[in-house]
Amino acid sequence: MSDHTPAATYGSYLKIEELLSLQQPRSPGPEHDEMLFIVIHQVYELWFKELLHELDCVMRLLEADKSHRAQHTLKRILTILKVMVAQLDILETMTPLEFLSFRERLDAASGFQSDQFRQIEFVLGLKSEQALRRFPEGSRARAALERRYHEPTLWDAFLRCLAREGYDVPPAHLALEPVAPAAAVQPSAEIQRMLVDVYRRDAKNAELCERLVDLDEGLQEWRYRHVKMVERTIGARPGTGGSSGAAYLQETVGRPIFPDLWAIRSQL
Ligand code: HEM
């Protein structure tokens, strides 16, 4: 280490002063529960950042045919997802009246505007041009989403890995840069036939498939718990982000990320 670099301390390394200055309630008083509301959202954004970091790593490992390491990283991702779902319990200790005491101060702010959540969806294959356009041109968020919109998804990386191992993956799924990104992974009878074969004959890749199903189920679990929390906190009120609220969120629950991995269950 250079002589001029001061030794790190807990505070300097983790930027504790900056971190603790970032919770700024808007309600007069301020209302007691606004602190929890801010902290929990900030914690989620940090977990989203870590998830993206790990998802990028899984994709790189799959592209390098290091599927054992990819599984290890997927396990970490799943553990984080479980913690993220469990954390909703904390926010559910906030009653509807406690939330209403500061809700109007949020103006149009909403999780709807979380670009990192959309980035996670895009990496997993749930891409939406409409979601992308909600972020101002030239912003960090827009640039990150545009990049991910055109990049291959985790599913693409997995299929390419299988193709290199000799599986008969349809060529349309092997393009490095999808010409017209699909809004979601489309079910494919051809791929399902191949996956049944994987499950029957190839324990290593079947295990990897199971971790992808875990990931799919984990995100659905978060969506389900989030919409239940929304229902118990604001009922049928519209969202601050401009959607119909719980009714909109209900539509996203149960939507699979990897439909082929679900479809083959009845054929195994
Ligand atoms: C009292 C607590 C909460 C309420 C009442 C609530 C309410 C809502 C509503 C109504 C929506 C639909 C969009 C809109 O605003 O119109 C939404 C979306 C969303 N919320 Fe929450 N939310 C809460 C807590 C959280 C937390 C802690 C997170 C964690 C980051 C979060 C993340 C999101 C995300 C990512 C979306 C977009 C979901 C999608 O479009 O599929 N929310 N929320």
mmCIF file of C-alpha atoms and ligand atoms in Angstrom:
data_model
loop_
_atom_site.group_PDB
_atom_site.id
_atom_site.type_symbol
_atom_site.label_atom_id
_atom_site.label_comp_id
_atom_site.label_asym_id
_atom_site.label_seq_id
_atom_site.Cartn_x
_atom_site.Cartn_y
_atom_site.Cartn_z
ATOM 1 C CA MET A 1 0.000 0.000 0.000
ATOM 2 C CA SER A 2 1.291 3.513 -0.792
ATOM 3 C CA ASP A 3 2.559 5.620 2.149
ATOM 4 C CA HIS A 4 0.029 8.325 1.265
ATOM 5 C CA THR A 5 -3.065 6.142 1.567
ATOM 6 C CA PRO A 6 -4.528 6.441 5.059
ATOM 7 C CA ALA A 7 -5.232 3.111 6.743
ATOM 8 C CA ALA A 8 -8.818 2.032 6.267
ATOM 9 C CA THR A 9 -11.187 2.171 9.190
ATOM 10 C CA TYR A 10 -14.640 0.620 9.453
ATOM 11 C CA GLY A 11 -16.158 4.043 8.793
ATOM 12 C CA SER A 12 -13.955 5.062 5.880
ATOM 13 C CA TYR A 13 -14.149 1.708 4.091
ATOM 14 C CA LEU A 14 -17.936 1.395 4.347
ATOM 15 C CA LYS A 15 -18.624 5.138 3.926
ATOM 16 C CA ILE A 16 -20.703 5.082 7.089
ATOM 17 C CA GLU A 17 -21.072 8.882 7.367
ATOM 18 C CA GLU A 18 -22.457 9.096 3.820
ATOM 19 C CA LEU A 19 -24.647 6.026 4.340
ATOM 20 C CA LEU A 20 -26.226 7.350 7.528
ATOM 21 C CA SER A 21 -26.936 10.723 5.961
ATOM 22 C CA LEU A 22 -29.124 9.187 3.231
ATOM 23 C CA GLN A 23 -32.327 8.596 5.225
ATOM 24 C CA GLN A 24 -34.304 11.796 4.851
ATOM 25 C CA PRO A 25 -37.993 11.619 5.818
ATOM 26 C CA ARG A 26 -40.325 14.114 4.109
ATOM 27 C CA SER A 27 -43.210 14.143 6.604
ATOM 28 C CA PRO A 28 -43.409 16.840 9.291
ATOM 29 C CA GLY A 29 -42.445 15.489 12.667
ATOM 30 C CA PRO A 30 -41.280 13.269 10.971
ATOM 31 C CA GLU A 31 -43.822 10.429 11.210
ATOM 32 C CA HIS A 32 -42.243 7.526 13.113
ATOM 33 C CA ASP A 33 -42.726 4.804 10.440
ATOM 34 C CA GLU A 34 -41.271 6.785 7.561
ATOM 35 C CA MET A 35 -37.755 5.851 8.740
ATOM 36 C CA LEU A 36 -38.551 2.128 8.436
ATOM 37 C CA PHE A 37 -40.091 2.709 5.007
ATOM 38 C CA ILE A 38 -36.976 4.493 3.736
ATOM 39 C CA VAL A 39 -34.481 2.086 5.295
ATOM 40 C CA ILE A 40 -36.220 -1.011 3.961
ATOM 41 C CA HIS A 41 -36.377 0.348 0.421
ATOM 42 C CA GLN A 42 -32.713 1.323 0.552
ATOM 43 C CA VAL A 43 -31.813 -2.144 1.823
ATOM 44 C CA TYR A 44 -33.772 -3.670 -1.085
ATOM 45 C CA GLU A 45 -31.941 -1.498 -3.598
ATOM 46 C CA LEU A 46 -28.627 -2.740 -2.146
ATOM 47 C CA TRP A 47 -29.798 -6.349 -2.455
ATOM 48 C CA PHE A 48 -30.923 -5.636 -6.040
ATOM 49 C CA LYS A 49 -27.410 -4.327 -6.734
ATOM 50 C CA GLU A 50 -25.850 -7.467 -5.272
ATOM 51 C CA LEU A 51 -28.270 -9.706 -7.214
ATOM 52 C CA LEU A 52 -27.313 -8.018 -10.494
ATOM 53 C CA HIS A 53 -23.633 -8.409 -9.586
ATOM 54 C CA GLU A 54 -24.170 -12.147 -9.007
ATOM 55 C CA LEU A 55 -26.432 -12.652 -12.038
ATOM 56 C CA ASP A 56 -23.765 -11.089 -14.264
ATOM 57 C CA CYS A 57 -21.296 -13.514 -12.694
ATOM 58 C CA VAL A 58 -23.542 -16.545 -13.386
ATOM 59 C CA MET A 59 -23.823 -15.514 -17.031
ATOM 60 C CA ARG A 60 -20.040 -15.152 -17.361
ATOM 61 C CA LEU A 61 -19.498 -18.556 -15.714
ATOM 62 C CA LEU A 62 -22.022 -20.233 -18.028
ATOM 63 C CA GLU A 63 -20.386 -18.646 -21.073
ATOM 64 C CA ALA A 64 -17.060 -20.045 -19.822
ATOM 65 C CA ASP A 65 -18.636 -23.515 -19.336
ATOM 66 C CA LYS A 66 -18.001 -23.381 -15.594
ATOM 67 C CA SER A 67 -21.403 -24.719 -14.692
ATOM 68 C CA HIS A 68 -20.350 -26.010 -11.272
ATOM 69 C CA ARG A 69 -19.247 -22.515 -10.253
ATOM 70 C CA ALA A 70 -22.421 -21.103 -11.816
ATOM 71 C CA GLN A 71 -24.487 -23.355 -9.561
ATOM 72 C CA HIS A 72 -22.587 -22.136 -6.521
ATOM 73 C CA THR A 73 -23.366 -18.517 -7.438
ATOM 74 C CA LEU A 74 -27.001 -19.386 -8.152
ATOM 75 C CA LYS A 75 -27.234 -20.805 -4.644
ATOM 76 C CA ARG A 76 -26.056 -17.471 -3.256
ATOM 77 C CA ILE A 77 -28.650 -15.649 -5.371
ATOM 78 C CA LEU A 78 -31.404 -17.900 -4.025
ATOM 79 C CA THR A 79 -30.281 -17.313 -0.450
ATOM 80 C CA ILE A 80 -30.448 -13.551 -0.994
ATOM 81 C CA LEU A 81 -33.923 -13.902 -2.543
ATOM 82 C CA LYS A 82 -35.128 -15.794 0.533
ATOM 83 C CA VAL A 83 -33.849 -12.998 2.776
ATOM 84 C CA MET A 84 -35.561 -10.449 0.530
ATOM 85 C CA VAL A 85 -38.889 -12.262 0.835
ATOM 86 C CA ALA A 86 -38.492 -12.614 4.621
ATOM 87 C CA GLN A 87 -37.797 -8.888 5.001
ATOM 88 C CA LEU A 88 -41.326 -8.094 3.879
ATOM 89 C CA ASP A 89 -42.425 -9.335 7.340
ATOM 90 C CA ILE A 90 -40.782 -6.269 8.845
ATOM 91 C CA LEU A 91 -42.737 -3.837 6.684
ATOM 92 C CA GLU A 92 -45.948 -5.724 7.417
ATOM 93 C CA THR A 93 -45.658 -4.586 11.030
ATOM 94 C CA MET A 94 -46.644 -1.137 9.671
ATOM 95 C CA THR A 95 -50.425 -0.711 9.862
ATOM 96 C CA PRO A 96 -52.493 0.973 7.105
ATOM 97 C CA LEU A 97 -52.948 4.076 9.294
ATOM 98 C CA GLU A 98 -49.234 4.308 10.039
ATOM 99 C CA PHE A 99 -48.523 4.199 6.283
ATOM 100 C CA LEU A 100 -51.249 6.728 5.478
ATOM 101 C CA SER A 101 -49.638 9.139 7.962
ATOM 102 C CA PHE A 102 -46.887 9.873 5.415
ATOM 103 C CA ARG A 103 -48.058 8.275 2.123
ATOM 104 C CA GLU A 104 -49.041 11.557 0.454
ATOM 105 C CA ARG A 105 -45.452 12.773 0.915
ATOM 106 C CA LEU A 106 -44.315 10.126 -1.564
ATOM 107 C CA ASP A 107 -45.957 12.029 -4.451
ATOM 108 C CA ALA A 108 -45.525 9.777 -7.516
ATOM 109 C CA ALA A 109 -42.560 7.861 -6.046
ATOM 110 C CA SER A 110 -43.055 4.088 -6.337
ATOM 111 C CA GLY A 111 -41.159 0.805 -6.623
ATOM 112 C CA PHE A 112 -42.454 0.981 -10.185
ATOM 113 C CA GLN A 113 -39.538 3.348 -10.798
ATOM 114 C CA SER A 114 -36.861 0.969 -9.495
ATOM 115 C CA ASP A 115 -34.562 0.560 -12.478
ATOM 116 C CA GLN A 116 -32.580 -2.160 -10.707
ATOM 117 C CA PHE A 117 -35.724 -4.290 -10.302
ATOM 118 C CA ARG A 118 -36.387 -3.862 -14.052
ATOM 119 C CA GLN A 119 -32.752 -4.740 -14.772
ATOM 120 C CA ILE A 120 -33.214 -7.991 -12.851
ATOM 121 C CA GLU A 121 -36.350 -8.730 -14.878
ATOM 122 C CA PHE A 122 -34.518 -7.951 -18.132
ATOM 123 C CA VAL A 123 -31.575 -10.245 -17.270
ATOM 124 C CA LEU A 124 -34.036 -13.011 -16.493
ATOM 125 C CA GLY A 125 -35.807 -12.476 -19.820
ATOM 126 C CA LEU A 126 -38.787 -10.299 -18.862
ATOM 127 C CA LYS A 127 -38.051 -7.324 -21.107
ATOM 128 C CA SER A 128 -40.326 -4.356 -21.705
ATOM 129 C CA GLU A 129 -39.689 -1.367 -23.945
ATOM 130 C CA GLN A 130 -42.466 0.488 -22.144
ATOM 131 C CA ALA A 131 -40.735 -0.022 -18.775
ATOM 132 C CA LEU A 132 -37.473 1.167 -20.321
ATOM 133 C CA ARG A 133 -39.039 4.350 -21.708
ATOM 134 C CA ARG A 134 -40.235 5.418 -18.253
ATOM 135 C CA PHE A 135 -36.644 6.386 -17.393
ATOM 136 C CA PRO A 136 -35.327 9.741 -18.675
ATOM 137 C CA GLU A 137 -33.076 9.590 -21.726
ATOM 138 C CA GLY A 138 -29.428 10.092 -20.817
ATOM 139 C CA SER A 139 -29.889 8.907 -17.227
ATOM 140 C CA ARG A 140 -27.791 6.152 -15.655
ATOM 141 C CA ALA A 141 -30.937 4.046 -15.250
ATOM 142 C CA ARG A 142 -31.951 4.373 -18.916
ATOM 143 C CA ALA A 143 -28.450 3.503 -20.147
ATOM 144 C CA ALA A 144 -28.287 0.428 -17.889
ATOM 145 C CA LEU A 145 -31.718 -0.761 -19.027
ATOM 146 C CA GLU A 146 -30.982 -0.147 -22.715
ATOM 147 C CA ARG A 147 -27.819 -2.202 -22.422
ATOM 148 C CA ARG A 148 -29.610 -5.067 -20.699
ATOM 149 C CA TYR A 149 -32.530 -4.879 -23.118
ATOM 150 C CA HIS A 150 -30.219 -5.781 -26.008
ATOM 151 C CA GLU A 151 -28.054 -8.258 -24.123
ATOM 152 C CA PRO A 152 -28.697 -12.013 -23.998
ATOM 153 C CA THR A 153 -30.614 -13.269 -20.966
ATOM 154 C CA LEU A 154 -29.675 -15.883 -18.379
ATOM 155 C CA TRP A 155 -31.802 -18.373 -20.320
ATOM 156 C CA ASP A 156 -29.841 -17.626 -23.522
ATOM 157 C CA ALA A 157 -26.553 -18.177 -21.662
ATOM 158 C CA PHE A 158 -27.835 -21.487 -20.277
ATOM 159 C CA LEU A 159 -29.018 -22.712 -23.705
ATOM 160 C CA ARG A 160 -25.705 -21.745 -25.305
ATOM 161 C CA CYS A 161 -23.893 -23.718 -22.617
ATOM 162 C CA LEU A 162 -26.058 -26.782 -23.411
ATOM 163 C CA ALA A 163 -25.399 -26.327 -27.145
ATOM 164 C CA ARG A 164 -21.638 -26.405 -26.549
ATOM 165 C CA GLU A 165 -22.126 -29.674 -24.673
ATOM 166 C CA GLY A 166 -23.704 -31.153 -27.778
ATOM 167 C CA TYR A 167 -27.419 -30.609 -27.165
ATOM 168 C CA ASP A 168 -29.602 -29.776 -30.134
ATOM 169 C CA VAL A 169 -30.609 -26.225 -29.214
ATOM 170 C CA PRO A 170 -32.633 -24.472 -31.966
ATOM 171 C CA PRO A 171 -30.292 -21.914 -33.664
ATOM 172 C CA ALA A 172 -32.725 -19.037 -33.058
ATOM 173 C CA HIS A 173 -31.811 -19.264 -29.355
ATOM 174 C CA LEU A 174 -28.085 -19.017 -29.886
ATOM 175 C CA ALA A 175 -27.663 -15.461 -31.235
ATOM 176 C CA LEU A 176 -25.229 -13.447 -29.093
ATOM 177 C CA GLU A 177 -27.198 -10.261 -29.652
ATOM 178 C CA PRO A 178 -30.934 -10.882 -30.062
ATOM 179 C CA VAL A 179 -32.124 -8.756 -33.006
ATOM 180 C CA ALA A 180 -35.560 -8.052 -31.558
ATOM 181 C CA PRO A 181 -35.639 -8.825 -27.832
ATOM 182 C CA ALA A 182 -38.755 -10.761 -26.842
ATOM 183 C CA ALA A 183 -40.932 -9.506 -23.990
ATOM 184 C CA ALA A 184 -40.529 -12.879 -22.305
ATOM 185 C CA VAL A 185 -38.961 -16.270 -22.901
ATOM 186 C CA GLN A 186 -41.352 -18.006 -25.309
ATOM 187 C CA PRO A 187 -42.254 -21.650 -24.640
ATOM 188 C CA SER A 188 -40.750 -24.015 -27.199
ATOM 189 C CA ALA A 189 -41.762 -27.646 -27.793
ATOM 190 C CA GLU A 190 -38.295 -28.330 -29.241
ATOM 191 C CA ILE A 191 -36.536 -27.061 -26.133
ATOM 192 C CA GLN A 192 -38.930 -28.958 -23.889
ATOM 193 C CA ARG A 193 -38.045 -32.228 -25.662
ATOM 194 C CA MET A 194 -34.381 -31.455 -25.129
ATOM 195 C CA LEU A 195 -34.912 -30.631 -21.445
ATOM 196 C CA VAL A 196 -36.748 -33.895 -20.819
ATOM 197 C CA ASP A 197 -33.646 -35.588 -22.205
ATOM 198 C CA VAL A 198 -31.433 -33.514 -19.883
ATOM 199 C CA TYR A 199 -33.500 -34.529 -16.845
ATOM 200 C CA ARG A 200 -33.398 -38.214 -17.775
ATOM 201 C CA ARG A 201 -29.737 -38.553 -18.714
ATOM 202 C CA ASP A 202 -27.686 -35.664 -17.405
ATOM 203 C CA ALA A 203 -27.723 -35.208 -13.622
ATOM 204 C CA LYS A 204 -25.322 -32.227 -13.681
ATOM 205 C CA ASN A 205 -27.404 -30.099 -16.034
ATOM 206 C CA ALA A 206 -30.678 -31.332 -14.505
ATOM 207 C CA GLU A 207 -29.409 -29.914 -11.206
ATOM 208 C CA LEU A 208 -28.714 -26.588 -12.892
ATOM 209 C CA CYS A 209 -32.268 -26.610 -14.289
ATOM 210 C CA GLU A 210 -33.606 -27.128 -10.769
ATOM 211 C CA ARG A 211 -31.676 -24.096 -9.512
ATOM 212 C CA LEU A 212 -33.238 -22.024 -12.326
ATOM 213 C CA VAL A 213 -36.686 -23.244 -11.237
ATOM 214 C CA ASP A 214 -35.780 -22.217 -7.661
ATOM 215 C CA LEU A 215 -34.902 -18.759 -8.958
ATOM 216 C CA ASP A 216 -38.155 -18.521 -10.920
ATOM 217 C CA GLU A 217 -40.196 -19.652 -7.911
ATOM 218 C CA GLY A 218 -38.243 -17.303 -5.621
ATOM 219 C CA LEU A 219 -39.130 -14.228 -7.671
ATOM 220 C CA GLN A 220 -42.768 -15.326 -7.866
ATOM 221 C CA GLU A 221 -42.740 -15.733 -4.092
ATOM 222 C CA TRP A 222 -41.485 -12.153 -3.709
ATOM 223 C CA ARG A 223 -44.213 -10.886 -6.052
ATOM 224 C CA TYR A 224 -46.896 -12.799 -4.151
ATOM 225 C CA ARG A 225 -45.734 -11.531 -0.749
ATOM 226 C CA HIS A 226 -45.376 -7.981 -2.073
ATOM 227 C CA VAL A 227 -48.926 -7.899 -3.456
ATOM 228 C CA LYS A 228 -50.340 -9.354 -0.210
ATOM 229 C CA MET A 229 -48.501 -6.650 1.727
ATOM 230 C CA VAL A 230 -49.894 -4.044 -0.664
ATOM 231 C CA GLU A 231 -53.449 -5.398 -0.236
ATOM 232 C CA ARG A 232 -53.266 -5.325 3.537
ATOM 233 C CA THR A 233 -51.695 -1.865 3.611
ATOM 234 C CA ILE A 234 -53.602 0.109 0.933
ATOM 235 C CA GLY A 235 -56.443 -2.262 -0.064
ATOM 236 C CA ALA A 236 -57.789 -1.443 -3.539
ATOM 237 C CA ARG A 237 -56.336 2.095 -3.691
ATOM 238 C CA PRO A 238 -54.340 2.939 -6.838
ATOM 239 C CA GLY A 239 -50.537 2.960 -6.537
ATOM 240 C CA THR A 240 -48.466 6.126 -6.143
ATOM 241 C CA GLY A 241 -46.731 5.099 -9.392
ATOM 242 C CA GLY A 242 -49.978 5.458 -11.343
ATOM 243 C CA SER A 243 -51.041 1.818 -11.699
ATOM 244 C CA SER A 244 -54.283 0.315 -10.423
ATOM 245 C CA GLY A 245 -52.272 -0.956 -7.431
ATOM 246 C CA ALA A 246 -52.871 -4.494 -6.132
ATOM 247 C CA ALA A 247 -54.952 -5.378 -9.232
ATOM 248 C CA TYR A 248 -51.967 -4.573 -11.499
ATOM 249 C CA LEU A 249 -49.546 -6.453 -9.252
ATOM 250 C CA GLN A 250 -51.817 -9.533 -9.191
ATOM 251 C CA GLU A 251 -51.351 -9.827 -12.962
ATOM 252 C CA THR A 252 -47.586 -10.222 -12.520
ATOM 253 C CA VAL A 253 -47.873 -12.995 -9.901
ATOM 254 C CA GLY A 254 -47.459 -16.525 -11.230
ATOM 255 C CA ARG A 255 -45.971 -15.386 -14.550
ATOM 256 C CA PRO A 256 -43.110 -17.857 -15.130
ATOM 257 C CA ILE A 257 -39.640 -16.718 -16.162
ATOM 258 C CA PHE A 258 -38.598 -20.053 -17.682
ATOM 259 C CA PRO A 259 -41.896 -21.515 -19.010
ATOM 260 C CA ASP A 260 -40.243 -24.591 -20.552
ATOM 261 C CA LEU A 261 -38.860 -25.703 -17.203
ATOM 262 C CA TRP A 262 -42.405 -25.672 -15.797
ATOM 263 C CA ALA A 263 -44.016 -27.256 -18.855
ATOM 264 C CA ILE A 264 -41.850 -30.380 -18.762
ATOM 265 C CA ARG A 265 -42.899 -31.326 -15.201
ATOM 266 C CA SER A 266 -45.859 -33.339 -16.462
ATOM 267 C CA GLN A 267 -43.715 -35.141 -19.041
ATOM 268 C CA LEU A 268 -40.991 -36.394 -16.701
HETATM 269 C C1 HEM B 1 -46.224 -0.343 2.323
HETATM 270 C C2 HEM B 1 -45.355 -0.830 1.462
HETATM 271 C C3 HEM B 1 -45.563 -0.886 -0.016
HETATM 272 C C4 HEM B 1 -46.668 -0.565 -0.746
HETATM 273 C C5 HEM B 1 -48.040 -0.081 -0.267
HETATM 274 C C6 HEM B 1 -46.320 -0.779 -2.128
HETATM 275 C C7 HEM B 1 -47.171 -0.567 -3.179
HETATM 276 C C8 HEM B 1 -46.887 -0.801 -4.513
HETATM 277 C C9 HEM B 1 -47.808 -0.600 -5.609
HETATM 278 C C10 HEM B 1 -49.246 -0.138 -5.471
HETATM 279 C C11 HEM B 1 -47.149 -0.907 -6.749
HETATM 280 C C12 HEM B 1 -47.698 -0.835 -8.185
HETATM 281 C C13 HEM B 1 -47.119 0.321 -8.930
HETATM 282 C C14 HEM B 1 -47.710 1.661 -8.498
HETATM 283 O O1 HEM B 1 -47.143 2.286 -7.582
HETATM 284 O O2 HEM B 1 -48.694 2.101 -9.085
HETATM 285 C C15 HEM B 1 -45.809 -1.319 -6.388
HETATM 286 C C16 HEM B 1 -44.840 -1.734 -7.268
HETATM 287 C C17 HEM B 1 -43.593 -2.118 -6.893
HETATM 288 N N1 HEM B 1 -43.057 -2.112 -5.629
HETATM 289 FE FE1 HEM B 1 -44.042 -1.770 -3.923
HETATM 290 N N2 HEM B 1 -45.033 -1.243 -2.216
HETATM 291 C C18 HEM B 1 -44.533 -1.307 -0.942
HETATM 292 C C19 HEM B 1 -43.259 -1.721 -0.589
HETATM 293 C C20 HEM B 1 -42.275 -2.091 -1.464
HETATM 294 C C21 HEM B 1 -40.935 -2.476 -1.102
HETATM 295 C C22 HEM B 1 -40.358 -2.558 0.321
HETATM 296 C C23 HEM B 1 -40.269 -2.707 -2.243
HETATM 297 C C24 HEM B 1 -38.838 -3.095 -2.348
HETATM 298 C C25 HEM B 1 -38.038 -2.520 -3.186
HETATM 299 C C26 HEM B 1 -41.185 -2.512 -3.342
HETATM 300 C C27 HEM B 1 -40.881 -2.659 -4.669
HETATM 301 C C28 HEM B 1 -41.773 -2.542 -5.709
HETATM 302 C C29 HEM B 1 -41.446 -2.849 -7.079
HETATM 303 C C30 HEM B 1 -40.111 -3.354 -7.606
HETATM 304 C C31 HEM B 1 -42.585 -2.598 -7.830
HETATM 305 C C32 HEM B 1 -42.772 -2.817 -9.343
HETATM 306 C C33 HEM B 1 -43.398 -4.187 -9.514
HETATM 307 C C34 HEM B 1 -43.807 -4.521 -10.922
HETATM 308 O O3 HEM B 1 -44.037 -3.606 -11.746
HETATM 309 O O4 HEM B 1 -43.944 -5.729 -11.211
HETATM 310 N N3 HEM B 1 -42.392 -2.147 -2.835
HETATM 311 N N4 HEM B 1 -45.672 -1.248 -5.024
#
